[in-house]
Amino acid sequence: FTDHASSTMKCTDSSNTAGGDVTVTSSALGDQVTVAPTVWDAAFTSGTLQAFVTDVNKVRIMYCAAGHDTAAQDRDPAAQRYRVTVWKF
């Protein structure tokens, strides 16, 4: 993941990595998304994992942790599997 600098929070997201955003067929802007790793990873115990639709069929996964938390660095989505659920209303 690529780091987004902040004094109190460091976030990384899947948009600038080799793994890229997740393809979820029929997802659209405004849909609600939930995400969870399918394999335990210590990095996810100290931060938050979020996902949101960025374009038709594309979901971005974001991990945020305190600025001093090095676990927020180098989160490669290709190295982890996720369960992504898209809720259409």
Coordinates of C-alpha atoms in Angstrom, one line a residue:
F1 CA 0.0 0.0 0.0
T2 CA 1.1 3.6 -0.5
D3 CA 1.3 5.7 2.7
H4 CA -0.8 8.9 3.0
A5 CA 1.1 11.2 5.5
S6 CA -0.7 12.5 8.5
S7 CA 0.4 13.6 11.9
T8 CA -1.9 11.3 13.9
M9 CA -3.1 8.7 11.4
K10 CA -1.4 6.7 8.6
C11 CA -3.6 5.1 6.0
T12 CA -2.7 2.9 3.1
D13 CA -5.0 1.8 0.3
S14 CA -5.1 -0.6 -2.6
S15 CA -5.3 2.0 -5.4
N16 CA -1.5 2.3 -5.9
T17 CA -0.3 -1.3 -5.5
A18 CA 0.3 -4.2 -7.9
G19 CA -2.8 -5.9 -6.5
G20 CA -5.0 -2.9 -7.2
D21 CA -8.6 -2.4 -6.4
V22 CA -10.9 -5.4 -6.0
T23 CA -13.3 -6.2 -8.8
V24 CA -16.9 -6.8 -7.5
T25 CA -19.3 -7.2 -10.4
S26 CA -22.4 -5.0 -10.2
S27 CA -21.1 -2.8 -7.5
A28 CA -21.8 0.9 -8.0
L29 CA -21.1 4.3 -6.3
G30 CA -23.3 4.6 -3.2
D31 CA -23.4 0.9 -2.4
Q32 CA -22.4 0.0 1.2
V33 CA -19.3 -2.3 1.5
T34 CA -18.0 -4.4 4.4
V35 CA -14.6 -6.1 4.3
A36 CA -12.6 -8.5 6.5
P37 CA -9.4 -10.4 6.1
T38 CA -9.9 -14.2 5.8
V39 CA -6.6 -15.0 7.3
W40 CA -5.5 -13.5 10.7
D41 CA -2.8 -10.8 10.4
A42 CA -1.4 -8.9 13.4
A43 CA -1.5 -5.7 11.4
F44 CA -5.3 -5.6 11.5
T45 CA -5.5 -5.8 15.3
S46 CA -4.2 -2.2 15.8
G47 CA -6.1 -0.3 13.1
T48 CA -9.2 -0.2 11.0
L49 CA -10.0 -1.9 7.7
Q50 CA -12.4 -0.1 5.4
A51 CA -13.7 -0.6 1.9
F52 CA -15.8 1.6 -0.5
V53 CA -16.9 1.6 -4.1
T54 CA -14.7 3.9 -6.2
D55 CA -16.3 3.1 -9.6
V56 CA -18.6 0.6 -11.3
N57 CA -17.3 -2.9 -10.3
K58 CA -14.4 -1.5 -8.3
V59 CA -13.9 -1.6 -4.5
R60 CA -11.0 0.0 -2.8
I61 CA -9.6 -1.4 0.5
M62 CA -8.0 0.9 3.0
Y63 CA -6.2 0.2 6.3
C64 CA -5.6 3.0 8.8
A65 CA -3.6 3.0 12.0
A66 CA -2.0 5.5 14.4
G67 CA 0.8 7.5 12.7
H68 CA 3.5 5.7 14.8
D69 CA 2.2 2.2 13.9
T70 CA 4.6 0.7 11.4
A71 CA 2.0 -2.1 10.6
A72 CA 0.2 0.5 8.5
Q73 CA 3.1 0.4 6.0
D74 CA 3.5 -1.9 3.1
R75 CA 0.1 -3.6 3.2
D76 CA 0.0 -5.4 -0.1
P77 CA -3.5 -6.6 -1.0
A78 CA -2.0 -9.4 -3.1
A79 CA -0.5 -10.8 0.1
Q80 CA -3.9 -11.1 1.9
R81 CA -7.3 -12.5 1.1
Y82 CA -10.4 -10.5 1.9
R83 CA -14.1 -11.2 2.2
V84 CA -15.8 -8.2 0.5
T85 CA -19.6 -7.8 0.7
V86 CA -21.4 -5.2 -1.3
W87 CA -24.9 -4.2 -0.1
K88 CA -27.2 -2.7 -2.8
F89 CA -30.1 -0.5 -1.7

